[in-house]
């Protein structure tokens, strides 16, 4: 037996079984996914608006 081997298994906690998803868990997951889509859409709109505004100012400055 090597010295680096750990033979003590008495302190290893039992893995917890995941509880079945309930109604509120599914609803929370759906709301989180929808919120992520809205945030992504808002960020894309903000970036697009910035590009259009910069382009408009650049064209006017020429």
Coordinates of C-alpha atoms in Angstrom, one line a residue:
X1 CA 0.0 0.0 0.0
X2 CA 1.3 3.5 -0.9
X3 CA 1.4 6.2 1.7
X4 CA -0.7 8.6 -0.5
X5 CA -3.6 6.2 -0.5
X6 CA -6.5 7.1 1.7
X7 CA -8.2 4.1 3.2
X8 CA -10.4 6.0 5.6
X9 CA -13.9 6.0 4.2
X10 CA -15.8 6.7 7.4
X11 CA -15.9 10.5 6.9
X12 CA -17.3 10.5 3.4
X13 CA -20.9 11.8 3.4
X14 CA -23.6 9.9 1.7
X15 CA -24.7 11.5 -1.6
X16 CA -28.1 13.2 -1.3
X17 CA -30.7 12.0 -3.7
X18 CA -32.2 14.9 -5.7
X19 CA -35.7 15.7 -4.8
X20 CA -38.2 15.5 -7.7
X21 CA -38.9 18.8 -9.3
X22 CA -42.1 20.3 -8.1
X23 CA -44.5 22.7 -9.6
X24 CA -42.7 25.8 -8.3
X25 CA -39.3 24.5 -9.5
X26 CA -40.5 24.1 -13.0
X27 CA -42.2 27.5 -13.0
X28 CA -39.0 29.1 -11.6
X29 CA -36.9 27.5 -14.3
X30 CA -39.3 28.7 -17.0
X31 CA -39.2 32.2 -15.7
X32 CA -35.4 32.2 -15.4
X33 CA -35.1 31.0 -19.0
X34 CA -37.6 33.6 -20.3
X35 CA -35.8 36.4 -18.3
X36 CA -32.5 35.3 -19.9
X37 CA -34.0 35.6 -23.3
X38 CA -35.3 39.1 -22.6
X39 CA -32.0 40.2 -21.2
X40 CA -30.2 38.9 -24.3
X41 CA -32.7 40.6 -26.5
X42 CA -32.3 43.9 -24.6
X43 CA -28.5 43.7 -24.8
X44 CA -28.7 43.1 -28.6
X45 CA -31.1 46.0 -29.0
X46 CA -28.8 48.3 -27.0
X47 CA -25.7 47.3 -29.0
X48 CA -27.6 47.7 -32.3
X49 CA -28.9 51.2 -31.2
X50 CA -25.4 52.2 -30.2
X51 CA -24.0 51.2 -33.7
X52 CA -26.8 53.1 -35.5
X53 CA -26.3 56.2 -33.3
X54 CA -22.6 56.1 -33.9
X55 CA -23.0 55.6 -37.6
X56 CA -25.5 58.5 -37.8
X57 CA -23.1 60.9 -36.0
X58 CA -20.2 59.7 -38.1
X59 CA -22.1 60.3 -41.3
X60 CA -23.2 63.8 -40.2
X61 CA -19.6 64.7 -39.1
X62 CA -18.3 64.0 -42.6

